[in-house]
Short mmCIF file of C-alpha atoms in Angstrom, two decimals:
data_model
loop_
_atom_site.label_atom_id
_atom_site.label_comp_id
_atom_site.label_asym_id
_atom_site.label_seq_id
_atom_site.Cartn_x
_atom_site.Cartn_y
_atom_site.Cartn_z
CA MET A 1 -17.53 48.59 2.11
CA ALA A 2 -19.25 45.22 2.21
CA MET A 3 -17.06 42.12 2.21
CA ARG A 4 -17.80 39.93 -0.81
CA LEU A 5 -18.18 36.31 0.22
CA ALA A 6 -18.56 33.38 -2.16
CA ALA A 7 -20.16 30.39 -0.42
CA LEU A 8 -19.52 26.96 -1.92
CA PRO A 9 -21.70 24.51 0.06
CA GLY A 10 -20.45 21.45 -1.84
CA ASP A 11 -21.44 17.88 -1.12
CA GLY A 12 -22.73 15.59 1.61
CA ILE A 13 -23.15 17.50 4.86
CA GLY A 14 -21.49 20.53 3.26
CA PRO A 15 -24.78 22.35 2.56
CA GLU A 16 -26.03 21.66 6.10
CA VAL A 17 -22.97 23.02 7.90
CA THR A 18 -22.69 25.89 5.42
CA ASP A 19 -26.27 26.92 6.19
CA ALA A 20 -25.42 26.79 9.90
CA ALA A 21 -22.29 28.88 9.48
CA LEU A 22 -24.06 31.47 7.34
CA ARG A 23 -26.89 31.78 9.87
CA VAL A 24 -24.30 32.63 12.51
CA LEU A 25 -22.59 35.02 10.11
CA THR A 26 -25.91 36.83 9.53
CA VAL A 27 -26.49 37.22 13.26
CA ALA A 28 -22.92 38.40 13.79
CA THR A 29 -23.07 41.04 11.05
CA SER A 30 -26.36 42.35 12.42
CA ARG A 31 -25.14 42.33 16.01
CA PHE A 32 -21.88 44.17 15.27
CA GLY A 33 -22.80 46.30 12.28
CA ALA A 34 -20.70 44.55 9.65
CA SER A 35 -21.71 44.17 5.99
CA VAL A 36 -21.33 41.07 3.81
CA GLU A 37 -22.46 40.48 0.22
CA LEU A 38 -23.11 36.76 -0.12
CA GLU A 39 -23.56 34.55 -3.19
CA ARG A 40 -23.61 30.73 -3.45
CA TYR A 41 -22.00 28.62 -6.15
CA PRO A 42 -21.65 24.87 -6.86
CA VAL A 43 -18.44 22.91 -6.35
CA GLY A 44 -17.34 19.28 -6.10
CA TRP A 45 -19.82 16.58 -7.09
CA GLU A 46 -22.54 19.24 -7.14
CA GLY A 47 -20.47 21.25 -9.59
CA TYR A 48 -20.04 18.21 -11.81
CA ARG A 49 -23.75 17.40 -11.57
CA VAL A 50 -24.96 20.84 -12.64
CA ALA A 51 -22.12 22.01 -14.87
CA GLY A 52 -19.97 19.01 -15.77
CA ALA A 53 -16.93 20.17 -13.78
CA PRO A 54 -15.94 19.97 -10.09
CA LEU A 55 -15.01 23.66 -10.25
CA PRO A 56 -17.42 25.15 -12.81
CA PRO A 57 -16.29 28.24 -14.76
CA GLU A 58 -18.95 30.37 -13.05
CA THR A 59 -17.66 29.32 -9.64
CA GLU A 60 -14.07 30.00 -10.66
CA ARG A 61 -14.96 33.50 -11.84
CA ALA A 62 -16.88 34.17 -8.63
CA VAL A 63 -14.03 33.23 -6.31
CA GLY A 64 -11.76 35.47 -8.37
CA ARG A 65 -14.02 38.42 -7.54
CA ALA A 66 -14.53 37.54 -3.87
CA ASP A 67 -12.77 38.86 -0.79
CA ALA A 68 -13.25 35.48 0.90
CA VAL A 69 -14.53 32.02 0.07
CA PHE A 70 -16.42 29.70 2.40
CA LEU A 71 -16.36 25.99 1.50
CA GLY A 72 -18.63 23.38 3.08
CA ALA A 73 -17.06 20.08 1.94
CA VAL A 74 -16.52 18.09 -1.25
CA GLY A 75 -16.72 14.38 -1.99
CA ASP A 76 -19.35 11.89 -3.10
CA PRO A 77 -19.09 8.13 -3.70
CA ARG A 78 -20.94 8.56 -6.99
CA ALA A 79 -17.82 10.25 -8.33
CA ASP A 80 -15.55 7.26 -7.69
CA GLU A 81 -15.78 6.04 -11.27
CA LEU A 82 -15.07 9.41 -12.83
CA PRO A 83 -11.66 10.27 -14.30
CA PRO A 84 -9.40 11.92 -11.69
CA ALA A 85 -9.75 15.37 -13.28
CA LEU A 86 -13.54 15.28 -12.80
CA ARG A 87 -13.64 14.08 -9.20
CA PRO A 88 -14.69 16.50 -6.46
CA GLU A 89 -11.25 16.56 -4.84
CA SER A 90 -9.64 17.84 -8.04
CA GLY A 91 -11.95 20.84 -7.84
CA LEU A 92 -10.76 21.53 -4.31
CA LEU A 93 -7.10 21.30 -5.29
CA ARG A 94 -7.69 23.62 -8.25
CA LEU A 95 -9.56 26.07 -6.02
CA ARG A 96 -6.66 26.23 -3.60
CA LYS A 97 -4.19 26.60 -6.45
CA ILE A 98 -5.93 29.45 -8.28
CA LEU A 99 -6.35 31.33 -4.99
CA ASP A 100 -2.69 30.55 -4.18
CA CYS A 101 -3.77 29.65 -0.64
CA TYR A 102 -0.34 28.56 0.47
CA ALA A 103 -0.79 28.75 4.27
CA ASN A 104 -3.42 26.60 5.96
CA LEU A 105 -4.06 27.54 9.60
CA ARG A 106 -5.73 24.85 11.71
CA PRO A 107 -6.15 25.75 15.40
CA THR A 108 -6.72 23.00 17.97
CA LEU A 109 -8.12 24.08 21.32
CA VAL A 110 -9.33 21.58 23.89
CA LEU A 111 -12.09 23.33 25.83
CA ASP A 112 -12.61 22.41 29.47
CA PRO A 113 -16.24 21.28 28.86
CA LEU A 114 -14.97 18.80 26.24
CA VAL A 115 -11.97 17.35 28.05
CA GLU A 116 -13.87 14.15 28.77
CA THR A 117 -14.82 13.64 25.12
CA SER A 118 -11.22 13.11 24.04
CA PRO A 119 -9.91 9.54 23.87
CA LEU A 120 -6.86 10.75 25.81
CA ARG A 121 -6.73 11.14 29.57
CA ALA A 122 -7.97 14.46 30.89
CA GLU A 123 -4.74 15.29 32.70
CA ARG A 124 -2.84 14.82 29.45
CA ILE A 125 -4.90 17.12 27.24
CA ARG A 126 -6.38 19.78 29.55
CA GLY A 127 -5.07 23.16 28.42
CA THR A 128 -4.07 21.98 24.92
CA ASP A 129 -3.96 24.94 22.54
CA PHE A 130 -1.83 24.78 19.40
CA LEU A 131 -1.92 25.94 15.78
CA ILE A 132 -0.88 23.88 12.77
CA VAL A 133 0.45 25.95 9.88
CA ARG A 134 0.44 23.68 6.84
CA GLU A 135 1.97 24.56 3.48
CA LEU A 136 -0.93 24.07 1.09
CA ALA A 137 0.03 24.93 -2.47
CA SER A 138 3.03 22.70 -3.22
CA GLY A 139 4.58 19.40 -2.25
CA LEU A 140 3.46 15.89 -3.12
CA TYR A 141 -0.12 16.83 -3.99
CA TYR A 142 0.96 19.12 -6.83
CA GLY A 143 4.39 17.84 -7.91
CA GLU A 144 5.04 16.72 -11.48
CA PRO A 145 5.53 14.19 -12.95
CA ARG A 146 2.69 12.15 -11.53
CA GLY A 147 0.51 9.36 -12.82
CA VAL A 148 0.17 5.62 -13.37
CA ASN A 149 2.00 3.76 -16.12
CA ARG A 150 0.17 0.56 -17.01
CA ASP A 151 2.09 -0.11 -20.23
CA ALA A 152 5.07 -1.76 -18.56
CA ASP A 153 5.12 -5.38 -17.41
CA ASP A 154 4.87 -4.17 -13.82
CA THR A 155 2.41 -1.27 -13.38
CA GLU A 156 4.08 1.75 -11.86
CA ALA A 157 2.64 4.81 -10.05
CA VAL A 158 4.63 8.02 -9.57
CA ASN A 159 4.13 11.10 -7.42
CA THR A 160 6.72 13.84 -7.05
CA LEU A 161 7.61 15.63 -3.83
CA ARG A 162 9.03 19.00 -4.83
CA TYR A 163 9.56 22.22 -2.89
CA ARG A 164 11.21 25.50 -3.82
CA ALA A 165 12.93 27.59 -1.18
CA SER A 166 10.59 30.50 -1.88
CA GLU A 167 7.54 28.31 -1.19
CA ILE A 168 8.96 27.20 2.14
CA ARG A 169 10.05 30.70 3.10
CA ARG A 170 6.67 32.35 2.66
CA VAL A 171 4.77 29.82 4.78
CA ALA A 172 7.50 29.86 7.42
CA HIS A 173 7.01 33.61 7.86
CA VAL A 174 3.30 32.98 8.46
CA ALA A 175 4.13 30.50 11.22
CA PHE A 176 6.64 32.76 12.96
CA GLU A 177 4.31 35.76 12.80
CA ALA A 178 1.51 33.62 14.26
CA ALA A 179 3.82 32.50 17.07
CA ARG A 180 4.40 36.16 18.00
CA GLU A 181 0.70 36.39 18.83
CA ARG A 182 0.82 33.19 20.89
CA ASP A 183 3.45 31.59 23.12
CA ARG A 184 6.42 32.34 20.79
CA ARG A 185 7.34 28.74 20.02
CA VAL A 186 7.54 27.02 16.61
CA VAL A 187 8.10 23.32 16.00
CA SER A 188 9.00 22.68 12.34
CA VAL A 189 8.09 19.14 11.30
CA ASP A 190 9.90 17.33 8.48
CA LYS A 191 11.57 14.04 7.53
CA ALA A 192 15.05 15.40 7.02
CA ASN A 193 16.76 12.12 7.89
CA VAL A 194 15.64 10.54 4.59
CA LEU A 195 14.08 13.17 2.27
CA GLU A 196 16.03 15.80 0.33
CA ALA A 197 12.94 18.00 0.18
CA SER A 198 12.81 17.93 3.97
CA ARG A 199 16.49 18.84 4.22
CA LEU A 200 15.79 21.94 2.16
CA TRP A 201 12.72 22.58 4.32
CA ARG A 202 14.80 22.49 7.49
CA GLU A 203 17.52 24.69 6.01
CA VAL A 204 15.09 27.39 4.86
CA VAL A 205 13.02 27.35 8.06
CA ALA A 206 16.20 27.74 10.12
CA ASP A 207 17.21 30.71 7.96
CA VAL A 208 13.79 32.36 8.35
CA GLY A 209 13.87 31.64 12.08
CA SER A 210 17.10 33.61 12.44
CA ALA A 211 15.08 36.75 11.65
CA TYR A 212 12.83 36.01 14.65
CA PRO A 213 15.22 35.85 17.63
CA ASP A 214 12.25 36.21 19.99
CA ILE A 215 10.75 32.91 18.74
CA GLU A 216 11.99 29.53 19.98
CA LEU A 217 12.46 27.15 17.03
CA GLU A 218 12.67 23.36 17.28
CA HIS A 219 13.00 20.89 14.39
CA MET A 220 11.20 17.56 14.78
CA LEU A 221 10.87 14.49 12.56
CA VAL A 222 7.28 13.77 11.57
CA ASP A 223 7.13 10.31 13.16
CA ARG A 224 8.22 11.73 16.50
CA ALA A 225 5.80 14.65 16.13
CA ALA A 226 2.92 12.21 15.57
CA MET A 227 3.85 10.44 18.79
CA GLU A 228 4.33 13.64 20.79
CA LEU A 229 0.90 14.93 19.73
CA VAL A 230 -0.59 12.02 21.62
CA LEU A 231 1.84 11.94 24.54
CA ARG A 232 2.31 15.70 25.13
CA PRO A 233 -0.17 17.77 23.11
CA ARG A 234 0.18 20.69 25.54
CA ALA A 235 3.86 20.99 24.65
CA PHE A 236 3.05 22.46 21.22
CA ASP A 237 2.32 26.08 20.33
CA VAL A 238 2.76 26.50 16.55
CA ILE A 239 3.47 23.49 14.34
CA LEU A 240 4.88 24.34 10.90
CA THR A 241 4.96 21.59 8.30
CA GLU A 242 4.61 20.68 4.64
CA ASN A 243 1.47 19.69 2.77
CA LEU A 244 1.28 15.91 3.24
CA PHE A 245 2.46 15.87 6.85
CA GLY A 246 0.11 18.72 7.72
CA ASP A 247 -2.83 16.87 6.22
CA ILE A 248 -2.14 13.83 8.40
CA LEU A 249 -1.17 15.62 11.62
CA SER A 250 -4.21 17.92 11.56
CA ASP A 251 -6.53 14.90 11.53
CA GLU A 252 -4.58 13.46 14.42
CA ALA A 253 -5.09 16.78 16.19
CA ALA A 254 -8.83 16.37 15.66
CA GLY A 255 -8.61 13.03 17.45
CA VAL A 256 -6.83 14.71 20.36
CA ALA A 257 -9.62 17.30 20.56
CA GLY A 258 -12.28 14.59 20.48
CA SER A 259 -13.85 15.09 17.06
CA ILE A 260 -12.98 16.33 13.59
CA GLY A 261 -16.27 18.20 13.76
CA LEU A 262 -14.65 20.78 16.07
CA LEU A 263 -11.77 22.06 13.97
CA PRO A 264 -11.98 25.08 11.66
CA SER A 265 -9.40 26.23 9.15
CA ALA A 266 -8.28 29.30 7.27
CA CYS A 267 -6.33 29.08 4.01
CA LEU A 268 -4.42 32.29 3.40
CA GLY A 269 -2.65 33.71 0.38
CA PRO A 270 -2.26 36.88 -1.66
CA SER A 271 -5.87 36.91 -2.90
CA ALA A 272 -9.16 35.74 -1.39
CA ALA A 273 -8.78 33.56 1.69
CA LEU A 274 -10.56 30.21 1.86
CA TYR A 275 -12.37 29.16 5.04
CA GLU A 276 -13.60 25.63 5.60
CA PRO A 277 -14.20 23.07 8.34
CA VAL A 278 -11.51 20.40 8.47
CA HIS A 279 -13.98 17.52 8.18
CA GLY A 280 -15.09 15.87 4.95
CA SER A 281 -18.47 15.54 3.28
CA ALA A 282 -19.64 12.54 5.37
CA PRO A 283 -22.24 11.38 2.81
CA ASP A 284 -23.36 8.59 5.15
CA ILE A 285 -25.04 11.10 7.49
CA ALA A 286 -26.03 13.75 4.95
CA GLY A 287 -29.62 14.93 5.25
CA GLN A 288 -30.16 13.45 8.72
CA GLY A 289 -29.76 16.76 10.56
CA ILE A 290 -27.08 15.40 12.89
CA ALA A 291 -23.92 16.94 11.36
CA ASN A 292 -21.77 18.87 13.83
CA PRO A 293 -21.79 22.54 12.67
CA ILE A 294 -19.18 23.79 15.14
CA ALA A 295 -16.14 23.55 12.85
CA ALA A 296 -18.00 25.48 10.13
CA ILE A 297 -19.17 28.11 12.62
CA LEU A 298 -15.66 28.54 14.00
CA SER A 299 -14.38 28.88 10.42
CA VAL A 300 -16.64 31.94 10.12
CA ALA A 301 -14.98 33.25 13.29
CA LEU A 302 -11.60 32.91 11.57
CA LEU A 303 -12.99 34.84 8.60
CA PHE A 304 -13.66 37.79 10.88
CA HIS A 305 -10.20 37.48 12.44
CA TYR A 306 -8.28 37.43 9.16
CA THR A 307 -10.19 38.74 6.12
CA ALA A 308 -12.73 41.09 7.69
CA GLY A 309 -10.29 42.60 10.17
CA ARG A 310 -12.93 42.42 12.89
CA PRO A 311 -11.36 40.18 15.57
CA GLU A 312 -13.94 41.27 18.13
CA ILE A 313 -16.65 39.57 16.02
CA GLY A 314 -14.57 36.42 15.68
CA ALA A 315 -14.00 36.36 19.43
CA ALA A 316 -17.72 36.82 20.08
CA ILE A 317 -18.57 33.83 17.86
CA GLU A 318 -15.96 31.70 19.61
CA SER A 319 -17.31 32.78 22.99
CA ALA A 320 -20.86 31.86 21.92
CA VAL A 321 -19.71 28.38 20.88
CA HIS A 322 -17.91 27.92 24.19
CA GLU A 323 -21.02 29.04 26.08
CA VAL A 324 -23.22 26.52 24.27
CA LEU A 325 -20.81 23.66 24.91
CA SER A 326 -20.41 24.72 28.55
CA SER A 327 -24.17 24.48 28.96
CA GLY A 328 -23.93 20.76 28.26
CA MET A 329 -25.31 20.76 24.73
CA ARG A 330 -23.58 18.18 22.55
CA PRO A 331 -23.72 17.38 18.84
CA ALA A 332 -24.07 13.69 18.00
CA ASP A 333 -20.34 13.10 17.45
CA LEU A 334 -19.51 14.43 20.93
CA ALA A 335 -22.38 12.96 22.95
CA ARG A 336 -21.24 10.26 25.37
CA PRO A 337 -23.38 7.23 26.22
CA GLY A 338 -26.46 8.41 28.08
CA GLU A 339 -26.11 12.05 26.95
CA ARG A 340 -28.73 13.68 24.76
CA ALA A 341 -27.44 14.57 21.30
CA SER A 342 -28.53 17.85 19.73
CA GLY A 343 -29.02 18.23 15.99
CA THR A 344 -27.42 20.67 13.58
CA ARG A 345 -30.24 23.22 13.73
CA GLU A 346 -30.52 23.11 17.52
CA ILE A 347 -26.80 23.69 18.01
CA THR A 348 -26.84 26.52 15.48
CA ALA A 349 -29.88 28.19 17.03
CA SER A 350 -28.25 28.08 20.46
CA VAL A 351 -25.04 29.65 19.16
CA CYS A 352 -27.07 32.39 17.44
CA GLU A 353 -28.98 33.05 20.68
CA ALA A 354 -25.77 33.27 22.70
CA LEU A 355 -24.29 35.61 20.10
CA ARG A 356 -27.29 37.94 20.18
CA ALA A 357 -27.03 38.10 23.96
CA SER A 358 -23.29 38.87 23.96
#
């Protein structure tokens, strides 16, 4: 049967990288005999513009019917004056919540052709290959109560960091299972020296880890983990952490790799999975044809690994991307001084060509 895919291009460069990713998906399905039914729906600022909501009802119904969802990006400065519930980011949070995408997988692989593009020394990052597993459906971003109280003499803002053991346990299992397919090492990142929520996190992760005697488990405070990602990125295999810390550390991982335009992600749960590049909407470069499509293309590769159950297609897409980068082609965010930068369409066409030839 055909896989039902809801594409939500979103805002800024979202439509450009979504078009690139879907072009690669079309080539991949033709090359390997897969079948995908594709429909596009608005989200974010575009959703508000056309339907008055960052996650319009039609879009919400569509993702409920889909086997997988592909998201380009959300965010637009024109939404800054809107109430929080109408801003693009609230649509993204609601999308993740209704899909119950509780496990966000963000792989970071430093390819040999790109070692010199990282701000870190080559000998420090060569061979870096780790996976961040971020809890995505709970924690500080969703905790209640939250809000701003301006009635008091001194204005007060409140956010609540709350985790249940069951929420920690389910994402921990994802991390340990992922480690079994890798180098069998998990580093669980928390702030257990000062936060009660982190103490529960550490307790539950340790309990889950006892069911995986073949996996090495290490607990690490988030401030040390941030430092170690820069000093010894090769030392990590699977990093398991909560929502806020995962958000921050995955952007740091993008810096290690050389650009946030390289990192894909998969958000997994009991219903449709959500695939999206890690980067934002970058409205300052939207429409210029210079957006890096690689993270979006690699997110399609993850779709074939996880939802479609066709890992050979995912591997072929990844191989095509590696081949293009090995040839010396560079998107604008990776081009060094004196190097020619290739645009979004050129990069995409080259990946499609390499995929057809695979």
